[in-house]
């Protein structure tokens, strides 16, 4: 938990940077369409593919760990499988905000992670599943055509982290055997889905990279780049309006950590920390050891002061999340926990405002729309 002095310094740094933020774009000629093409090529052709490779490798490892655990279940094997879950979920949370192309085709993102579940669909269906124990749900291929609420990371989280499921799998009783078979099927299906992403991205990316009058989907490179700006903008909105606002509720008395993302695995804030890594790659062009600084949307901004202030704001917020516990529940247990999370939401909202005004205006990609309208 942040100390009071750390929070004070954080707020001071944000206030200081405010003087440099919200810089109105000077009157400028339209950015030539060819200037957008290198950004598309770098982000879609250089930065994303290795991350999809990492995701596929992580889900394959998760499947392997689950099979090993279920072949000879013990506490150590359960912990190894939970660790593999976290590793796969980390990279998914970085990829998740890039909602375009194969990531959203045929609802694939929802099959990978069905969330938010506003009506408790998954919990109801899971209870029925455990009562009936239908054999098709232990087969990855048949599971892939089942309800999205019963496949993907949230369902696997239920198997690995909820109640006494781990003990049941170790004991290999009737419920435990089914949970092992079902969990292995979920992990295997996740590996299949990540493999599809890995295979389909090289077919999708050139359509955006080679945007032009001959393309039915992307008539200009600027039009294609708008999808990247939208992913950046929408990703921050989702963090604020769903990942933080839902557990915060209307006030401190209404706050419920269970409404957050991945509550059973205790990683609702860890998810956001990784979201910010993937989102910043869209702006800066670097993602861990992949990519090159300044080759994302930042390459379109001819204002070094704005670029520096935006990066400083972003780093301030990223550092805040890195210093906090991984879950909303742990923060809410602290006396000032609700205030800390409310401050965090305000900082995300401030970043969103900078994206709308500074990034959107200076790249000429922002349209003043709410990316979540209609969701």
GROMACS .gro file of C-alpha atoms in nm:
model
  375
    1UNK     CA    1   0.000   0.000   0.000
    2UNK     CA    2   0.124   0.348  -0.082
    3UNK     CA    3   0.226   0.556   0.218
    4UNK     CA    4   0.061   0.894   0.268
    5UNK     CA    5   0.384   1.066   0.165
    6UNK     CA    6   0.406   0.855  -0.153
    7UNK     CA    7   0.046   0.940  -0.240
    8UNK     CA    8   0.116   1.308  -0.175
    9UNK     CA    9   0.420   1.300  -0.402
   10UNK     CA   10   0.217   1.120  -0.666
   11UNK     CA   11  -0.053   1.384  -0.660
   12UNK     CA   12   0.208   1.661  -0.669
   13UNK     CA   13   0.378   1.506  -0.969
   14UNK     CA   14   0.046   1.472  -1.147
   15UNK     CA   15  -0.043   1.833  -1.070
   16UNK     CA   16   0.295   1.947  -1.195
   17UNK     CA   17   0.258   1.756  -1.519
   18UNK     CA   18  -0.088   1.899  -1.566
   19UNK     CA   19   0.079   2.222  -1.666
   20UNK     CA   20   0.225   2.042  -1.966
   21UNK     CA   21  -0.074   1.825  -2.047
   22UNK     CA   22  -0.376   1.914  -2.253
   23UNK     CA   23  -0.163   2.097  -2.505
   24UNK     CA   24  -0.391   2.203  -2.787
   25UNK     CA   25  -0.261   2.099  -3.127
   26UNK     CA   26  -0.147   2.398  -3.324
   27UNK     CA   27  -0.315   2.464  -3.653
   28UNK     CA   28  -0.146   2.231  -3.894
   29UNK     CA   29  -0.186   2.089  -4.238
   30UNK     CA   30  -0.323   1.739  -4.273
   31UNK     CA   31  -0.067   1.469  -4.199
   32UNK     CA   32   0.022   1.301  -4.531
   33UNK     CA   33  -0.134   0.958  -4.555
   34UNK     CA   34   0.203   0.796  -4.617
   35UNK     CA   35   0.319   0.908  -4.271
   36UNK     CA   36   0.077   0.664  -4.109
   37UNK     CA   37   0.206   0.361  -4.297
   38UNK     CA   38   0.536   0.315  -4.103
   39UNK     CA   39   0.342   0.326  -3.775
   40UNK     CA   40   0.110   0.053  -3.900
   41UNK     CA   41   0.399  -0.158  -4.024
   42UNK     CA   42   0.589  -0.127  -3.698
   43UNK     CA   43   0.303  -0.196  -3.458
   44UNK     CA   44   0.124  -0.464  -3.659
   45UNK     CA   45   0.420  -0.629  -3.830
   46UNK     CA   46   0.702  -0.593  -3.578
   47UNK     CA   47   0.557  -0.544  -3.231
   48UNK     CA   48   0.248  -0.766  -3.210
   49UNK     CA   49   0.361  -1.099  -3.368
   50UNK     CA   50   0.622  -1.187  -3.101
   51UNK     CA   51   0.363  -1.119  -2.831
   52UNK     CA   52   0.118  -1.356  -2.995
   53UNK     CA   53   0.399  -1.613  -3.004
   54UNK     CA   54   0.452  -1.556  -2.631
   55UNK     CA   55   0.081  -1.597  -2.563
   56UNK     CA   56   0.063  -1.923  -2.754
   57UNK     CA   57   0.371  -2.055  -2.574
   58UNK     CA   58   0.220  -1.957  -2.237
   59UNK     CA   59  -0.109  -2.133  -2.307
   60UNK     CA   60   0.075  -2.443  -2.428
   61UNK     CA   61   0.275  -2.444  -2.106
   62UNK     CA   62  -0.046  -2.398  -1.906
   63UNK     CA   63  -0.196  -2.703  -2.080
   64UNK     CA   64   0.116  -2.906  -2.012
   65UNK     CA   65   0.122  -2.808  -1.644
   66UNK     CA   66  -0.246  -2.895  -1.606
   67UNK     CA   67  -0.197  -3.238  -1.760
   68UNK     CA   68   0.108  -3.305  -1.542
   69UNK     CA   69  -0.079  -3.198  -1.230
   70UNK     CA   70  -0.384  -3.411  -1.305
   71UNK     CA   71  -0.175  -3.719  -1.382
   72UNK     CA   72  -0.036  -3.715  -1.027
   73UNK     CA   73  -0.213  -3.439  -0.831
   74UNK     CA   74  -0.041  -3.282  -0.531
   75UNK     CA   75  -0.008  -2.937  -0.377
   76UNK     CA   76   0.313  -2.856  -0.562
   77UNK     CA   77   0.156  -2.944  -0.896
   78UNK     CA   78  -0.144  -2.725  -0.818
   79UNK     CA   79   0.082  -2.431  -0.736
   80UNK     CA   80   0.280  -2.485  -1.058
   81UNK     CA   81  -0.044  -2.486  -1.257
   82UNK     CA   82  -0.164  -2.170  -1.085
   83UNK     CA   83   0.171  -2.006  -1.167
   84UNK     CA   84   0.129  -2.108  -1.531
   85UNK     CA   85  -0.222  -1.957  -1.526
   86UNK     CA   86  -0.083  -1.626  -1.403
   87UNK     CA   87   0.191  -1.624  -1.669
   88UNK     CA   88  -0.061  -1.683  -1.949
   89UNK     CA   89  -0.302  -1.428  -1.803
   90UNK     CA   90  -0.025  -1.166  -1.782
   91UNK     CA   91   0.046  -1.177  -2.154
   92UNK     CA   92  -0.326  -1.199  -2.239
   93UNK     CA   93  -0.393  -0.882  -2.041
   94UNK     CA   94  -0.126  -0.703  -2.244
   95UNK     CA   95  -0.277  -0.824  -2.573
   96UNK     CA   96  -0.640  -0.785  -2.465
   97UNK     CA   97  -0.678  -0.409  -2.538
   98UNK     CA   98  -0.573  -0.450  -2.905
   99UNK     CA   99  -0.933  -0.523  -2.997
  100UNK     CA  100  -0.910  -0.564  -3.372
  101UNK     CA  101  -0.890  -0.827  -3.644
  102UNK     CA  102  -0.845  -1.187  -3.527
  103UNK     CA  103  -0.867  -1.084  -3.161
  104UNK     CA  104  -1.238  -1.005  -3.194
  105UNK     CA  105  -1.332  -1.216  -3.497
  106UNK     CA  106  -1.619  -1.453  -3.415
  107UNK     CA  107  -1.615  -1.330  -3.055
  108UNK     CA  108  -1.273  -1.485  -2.994
  109UNK     CA  109  -1.183  -1.237  -2.719
  110UNK     CA  110  -1.497  -1.340  -2.529
  111UNK     CA  111  -1.411  -1.708  -2.565
  112UNK     CA  112  -1.067  -1.633  -2.422
  113UNK     CA  113  -1.208  -1.422  -2.141
  114UNK     CA  114  -1.581  -1.384  -2.081
  115UNK     CA  115  -1.584  -1.065  -1.875
  116UNK     CA  116  -1.752  -0.853  -1.751
  117UNK     CA  117  -2.024  -1.102  -1.661
  118UNK     CA  118  -2.286  -0.850  -1.555
  119UNK     CA  119  -2.562  -1.103  -1.491
  120UNK     CA  120  -2.364  -1.381  -1.321
  121UNK     CA  121  -2.410  -1.613  -1.617
  122UNK     CA  122  -2.088  -1.803  -1.561
  123UNK     CA  123  -2.158  -1.875  -1.193
  124UNK     CA  124  -2.504  -2.015  -1.270
  125UNK     CA  125  -2.379  -2.227  -1.557
  126UNK     CA  126  -2.082  -2.353  -1.355
  127UNK     CA  127  -2.305  -2.471  -1.069
  128UNK     CA  128  -2.518  -2.666  -1.316
  129UNK     CA  129  -2.206  -2.803  -1.483
  130UNK     CA  130  -2.072  -2.939  -1.153
  131UNK     CA  131  -2.410  -3.098  -1.075
  132UNK     CA  132  -2.447  -3.269  -1.414
  133UNK     CA  133  -2.077  -3.326  -1.499
  134UNK     CA  134  -2.148  -3.366  -1.873
  135UNK     CA  135  -1.873  -3.556  -2.055
  136UNK     CA  136  -1.863  -3.322  -2.360
  137UNK     CA  137  -1.716  -3.048  -2.138
  138UNK     CA  138  -1.408  -3.259  -2.083
  139UNK     CA  139  -1.339  -3.267  -2.458
  140UNK     CA  140  -1.162  -2.953  -2.588
  141UNK     CA  141  -1.322  -2.967  -2.932
  142UNK     CA  142  -1.675  -2.999  -2.797
  143UNK     CA  143  -1.605  -2.740  -2.529
  144UNK     CA  144  -1.507  -2.488  -2.799
  145UNK     CA  145  -1.868  -2.476  -2.920
  146UNK     CA  146  -2.015  -2.443  -2.570
  147UNK     CA  147  -2.115  -2.123  -2.393
  148UNK     CA  148  -1.832  -1.868  -2.381
  149UNK     CA  149  -1.901  -1.836  -2.008
  150UNK     CA  150  -1.779  -2.193  -1.954
  151UNK     CA  151  -1.453  -2.164  -2.142
  152UNK     CA  152  -1.156  -1.932  -2.121
  153UNK     CA  153  -0.966  -1.777  -1.832
  154UNK     CA  154  -1.257  -1.702  -1.592
  155UNK     CA  155  -1.379  -2.063  -1.609
  156UNK     CA  156  -1.025  -2.189  -1.554
  157UNK     CA  157  -0.987  -1.945  -1.266
  158UNK     CA  158  -1.295  -2.102  -1.108
  159UNK     CA  159  -1.139  -2.448  -1.139
  160UNK     CA  160  -0.799  -2.349  -1.002
  161UNK     CA  161  -0.875  -2.090  -0.735
  162UNK     CA  162  -1.236  -2.119  -0.612
  163UNK     CA  163  -1.340  -2.271  -0.281
  164UNK     CA  164  -1.199  -2.617  -0.224
  165UNK     CA  165  -1.157  -2.713  -0.588
  166UNK     CA  166  -0.782  -2.752  -0.552
  167UNK     CA  167  -0.826  -2.991  -0.259
  168UNK     CA  168  -1.086  -3.188  -0.455
  169UNK     CA  169  -0.851  -3.228  -0.751
  170UNK     CA  170  -0.568  -3.339  -0.522
  171UNK     CA  171  -0.801  -3.586  -0.350
  172UNK     CA  172  -0.917  -3.709  -0.693
  173UNK     CA  173  -1.273  -3.754  -0.572
  174UNK     CA  174  -1.562  -3.751  -0.819
  175UNK     CA  175  -1.577  -3.371  -0.837
  176UNK     CA  176  -1.198  -3.346  -0.846
  177UNK     CA  177  -1.160  -3.586  -1.137
  178UNK     CA  178  -1.419  -3.392  -1.337
  179UNK     CA  179  -1.255  -3.059  -1.250
  180UNK     CA  180  -0.920  -3.191  -1.370
  181UNK     CA  181  -1.065  -3.314  -1.697
  182UNK     CA  182  -1.268  -2.997  -1.748
  183UNK     CA  183  -0.974  -2.769  -1.658
  184UNK     CA  184  -0.744  -2.954  -1.897
  185UNK     CA  185  -1.003  -2.911  -2.172
  186UNK     CA  186  -1.026  -2.536  -2.104
  187UNK     CA  187  -0.647  -2.496  -2.112
  188UNK     CA  188  -0.623  -2.701  -2.432
  189UNK     CA  189  -0.893  -2.489  -2.595
  190UNK     CA  190  -0.710  -2.171  -2.489
  191UNK     CA  191  -0.399  -2.308  -2.659
  192UNK     CA  192  -0.604  -2.369  -2.973
  193UNK     CA  193  -0.747  -2.016  -2.964
  194UNK     CA  194  -0.403  -1.860  -2.913
  195UNK     CA  195  -0.270  -2.070  -3.199
  196UNK     CA  196  -0.546  -1.938  -3.423
  197UNK     CA  197  -0.451  -1.583  -3.326
  198UNK     CA  198  -0.088  -1.658  -3.404
  199UNK     CA  199  -0.179  -1.803  -3.745
  200UNK     CA  200  -0.437  -1.543  -3.851
  201UNK     CA  201  -0.252  -1.226  -3.753
  202UNK     CA  202  -0.003  -1.244  -4.045
  203UNK     CA  203  -0.303  -1.263  -4.279
  204UNK     CA  204  -0.481  -0.970  -4.115
  205UNK     CA  205  -0.194  -0.726  -4.054
  206UNK     CA  206  -0.095  -0.668  -4.421
  207UNK     CA  207  -0.448  -0.553  -4.498
  208UNK     CA  208  -0.397  -0.264  -4.257
  209UNK     CA  209  -0.030  -0.209  -4.341
  210UNK     CA  210  -0.111  -0.186  -4.715
  211UNK     CA  211  -0.416   0.034  -4.676
  212UNK     CA  212  -0.508   0.231  -4.985
  213UNK     CA  213  -0.768   0.292  -5.254
  214UNK     CA  214  -0.753  -0.071  -5.365
  215UNK     CA  215  -0.853  -0.197  -5.023
  216UNK     CA  216  -1.220  -0.256  -4.942
  217UNK     CA  217  -1.157  -0.245  -4.567
  218UNK     CA  218  -0.895   0.029  -4.529
  219UNK     CA  219  -0.913   0.291  -4.805
  220UNK     CA  220  -0.639   0.503  -4.644
  221UNK     CA  221  -0.354   0.442  -4.402
  222UNK     CA  222  -0.503   0.706  -4.173
  223UNK     CA  223  -0.830   0.514  -4.165
  224UNK     CA  224  -0.640   0.200  -4.064
  225UNK     CA  225  -0.440   0.385  -3.799
  226UNK     CA  226  -0.766   0.501  -3.644
  227UNK     CA  227  -0.815   0.143  -3.523
  228UNK     CA  228  -0.492   0.170  -3.324
  229UNK     CA  229  -0.594   0.502  -3.173
  230UNK     CA  230  -0.935   0.356  -3.091
  231UNK     CA  231  -0.770   0.059  -2.914
  232UNK     CA  232  -0.562   0.297  -2.702
  233UNK     CA  233  -0.859   0.517  -2.617
  234UNK     CA  234  -1.103   0.232  -2.560
  235UNK     CA  235  -0.852   0.037  -2.349
  236UNK     CA  236  -0.827   0.322  -2.100
  237UNK     CA  237  -1.204   0.367  -2.094
  238UNK     CA  238  -1.251  -0.002  -2.013
  239UNK     CA  239  -1.002   0.021  -1.726
  240UNK     CA  240  -1.190   0.317  -1.580
  241UNK     CA  241  -1.554   0.229  -1.647
  242UNK     CA  242  -1.535  -0.148  -1.598
  243UNK     CA  243  -1.220  -0.269  -1.424
  244UNK     CA  244  -1.222   0.004  -1.159
  245UNK     CA  245  -1.574   0.153  -1.156
  246UNK     CA  246  -1.751  -0.183  -1.120
  247UNK     CA  247  -1.576  -0.289  -0.796
  248UNK     CA  248  -1.580   0.069  -0.661
  249UNK     CA  249  -1.957   0.095  -0.692
  250UNK     CA  250  -2.142   0.412  -0.595
  251UNK     CA  251  -1.952   0.468  -0.269
  252UNK     CA  252  -1.731   0.293  -0.014
  253UNK     CA  253  -2.024   0.102   0.135
  254UNK     CA  254  -2.122  -0.025  -0.210
  255UNK     CA  255  -1.768  -0.135  -0.308
  256UNK     CA  256  -1.732  -0.506  -0.389
  257UNK     CA  257  -1.403  -0.661  -0.495
  258UNK     CA  258  -1.599  -0.953  -0.639
  259UNK     CA  259  -1.722  -0.726  -0.920
  260UNK     CA  260  -1.366  -0.677  -1.038
  261UNK     CA  261  -1.184  -0.881  -1.299
  262UNK     CA  262  -1.017  -1.208  -1.188
  263UNK     CA  263  -1.120  -1.176  -0.821
  264UNK     CA  264  -1.069  -1.543  -0.733
  265UNK     CA  265  -0.712  -1.538  -0.862
  266UNK     CA  266  -0.653  -1.213  -0.672
  267UNK     CA  267  -0.519  -1.020  -0.970
  268UNK     CA  268  -0.770  -0.748  -1.061
  269UNK     CA  269  -0.507  -0.470  -1.035
  270UNK     CA  270  -0.231  -0.688  -1.178
  271UNK     CA  271  -0.448  -0.718  -1.489
  272UNK     CA  272  -0.460  -0.340  -1.524
  273UNK     CA  273  -0.084  -0.315  -1.474
  274UNK     CA  274  -0.040  -0.546  -1.775
  275UNK     CA  275  -0.314  -0.366  -1.975
  276UNK     CA  276  -0.107  -0.049  -1.944
  277UNK     CA  277   0.201  -0.224  -2.083
  278UNK     CA  278   0.017  -0.332  -2.397
  279UNK     CA  279  -0.157   0.003  -2.437
  280UNK     CA  280   0.163   0.204  -2.402
  281UNK     CA  281   0.313  -0.001  -2.684
  282UNK     CA  282   0.052   0.147  -2.917
  283UNK     CA  283   0.171   0.495  -2.830
  284UNK     CA  284   0.545   0.444  -2.795
  285UNK     CA  285   0.620   0.146  -3.018
  286UNK     CA  286   0.803  -0.061  -2.754
  287UNK     CA  287   0.670  -0.365  -2.572
  288UNK     CA  288   0.925  -0.513  -2.336
  289UNK     CA  289   1.226  -0.602  -2.551
  290UNK     CA  290   1.023  -0.581  -2.873
  291UNK     CA  291   0.991  -0.276  -3.095
  292UNK     CA  292   1.159   0.062  -3.105
  293UNK     CA  293   1.089   0.372  -2.898
  294UNK     CA  294   0.901   0.649  -3.076
  295UNK     CA  295   0.771   0.434  -3.363
  296UNK     CA  296   0.413   0.400  -3.241
  297UNK     CA  297   0.154   0.677  -3.261
  298UNK     CA  298   0.417   0.903  -3.105
  299UNK     CA  299   0.593   0.912  -3.442
  300UNK     CA  300   0.304   1.124  -3.573
  301UNK     CA  301   0.338   1.389  -3.300
  302UNK     CA  302   0.566   1.678  -3.391
  303UNK     CA  303   0.584   1.815  -3.039
  304UNK     CA  304   0.862   1.690  -2.811
  305UNK     CA  305   0.717   1.866  -2.503
  306UNK     CA  306   0.382   1.697  -2.547
  307UNK     CA  307   0.552   1.361  -2.601
  308UNK     CA  308   0.762   1.395  -2.285
  309UNK     CA  309   0.467   1.508  -2.072
  310UNK     CA  310   0.248   1.225  -2.196
  311UNK     CA  311   0.517   0.966  -2.119
  312UNK     CA  312   0.573   1.116  -1.774
  313UNK     CA  313   0.202   1.102  -1.696
  314UNK     CA  314   0.179   0.744  -1.817
  315UNK     CA  315   0.485   0.634  -1.620
  316UNK     CA  316   0.345   0.794  -1.304
  317UNK     CA  317   0.027   0.591  -1.333
  318UNK     CA  318   0.211   0.270  -1.428
  319UNK     CA  319   0.441   0.308  -1.127
  320UNK     CA  320   0.140   0.352  -0.899
  321UNK     CA  321  -0.012   0.022  -1.010
  322UNK     CA  322   0.324  -0.153  -0.976
  323UNK     CA  323   0.347  -0.043  -0.611
  324UNK     CA  324   0.001  -0.171  -0.514
  325UNK     CA  325  -0.105  -0.524  -0.418
  326UNK     CA  326  -0.232  -0.729  -0.712
  327UNK     CA  327  -0.600  -0.732  -0.613
  328UNK     CA  328  -0.874  -0.481  -0.541
  329UNK     CA  329  -0.969  -0.684  -0.235
  330UNK     CA  330  -0.631  -0.631  -0.069
  331UNK     CA  331  -0.648  -0.256  -0.126
  332UNK     CA  332  -1.007  -0.226   0.001
  333UNK     CA  333  -0.901  -0.397   0.324
  334UNK     CA  334  -0.684  -0.094   0.403
  335UNK     CA  335  -0.837   0.204   0.590
  336UNK     CA  336  -0.775   0.438   0.297
  337UNK     CA  337  -0.823   0.169   0.031
  338UNK     CA  338  -1.135   0.313  -0.129
  339UNK     CA  339  -0.972   0.657  -0.157
  340UNK     CA  340  -0.661   0.502  -0.314
  341UNK     CA  341  -0.868   0.323  -0.580
  342UNK     CA  342  -1.076   0.634  -0.644
  343UNK     CA  343  -0.752   0.830  -0.695
  344UNK     CA  344  -0.634   0.562  -0.937
  345UNK     CA  345  -0.952   0.587  -1.139
  346UNK     CA  346  -0.904   0.964  -1.156
  347UNK     CA  347  -0.551   0.917  -1.286
  348UNK     CA  348  -0.674   0.677  -1.556
  349UNK     CA  349  -0.943   0.929  -1.650
  350UNK     CA  350  -0.674   1.197  -1.677
  351UNK     CA  351  -0.470   0.975  -1.911
  352UNK     CA  352  -0.785   0.920  -2.117
  353UNK     CA  353  -0.831   1.297  -2.144
  354UNK     CA  354  -0.471   1.335  -2.262
  355UNK     CA  355  -0.528   1.067  -2.525
  356UNK     CA  356  -0.844   1.238  -2.646
  357UNK     CA  357  -0.697   1.589  -2.658
  358UNK     CA  358  -0.322   1.559  -2.711
  359UNK     CA  359  -0.275   1.227  -2.889
  360UNK     CA  360  -0.601   1.227  -3.080
  361UNK     CA  361  -0.564   1.589  -3.186
  362UNK     CA  362  -0.198   1.583  -3.284
  363UNK     CA  363  -0.216   1.254  -3.472
  364UNK     CA  364  -0.542   1.367  -3.634
  365UNK     CA  365  -0.691   1.030  -3.544
  366UNK     CA  366  -0.930   1.135  -3.265
  367UNK     CA  367  -1.288   1.204  -3.348
  368UNK     CA  368  -1.429   1.297  -3.011
  369UNK     CA  369  -1.625   0.971  -2.994
  370UNK     CA  370  -1.688   0.741  -2.700
  371UNK     CA  371  -1.537   0.413  -2.811
  372UNK     CA  372  -1.775   0.222  -2.586
  373UNK     CA  373  -2.097   0.371  -2.723
  374UNK     CA  374  -2.333   0.086  -2.795
  375UNK     CA  375  -2.151  -0.168  -2.577
   0.00000   0.00000   0.00000
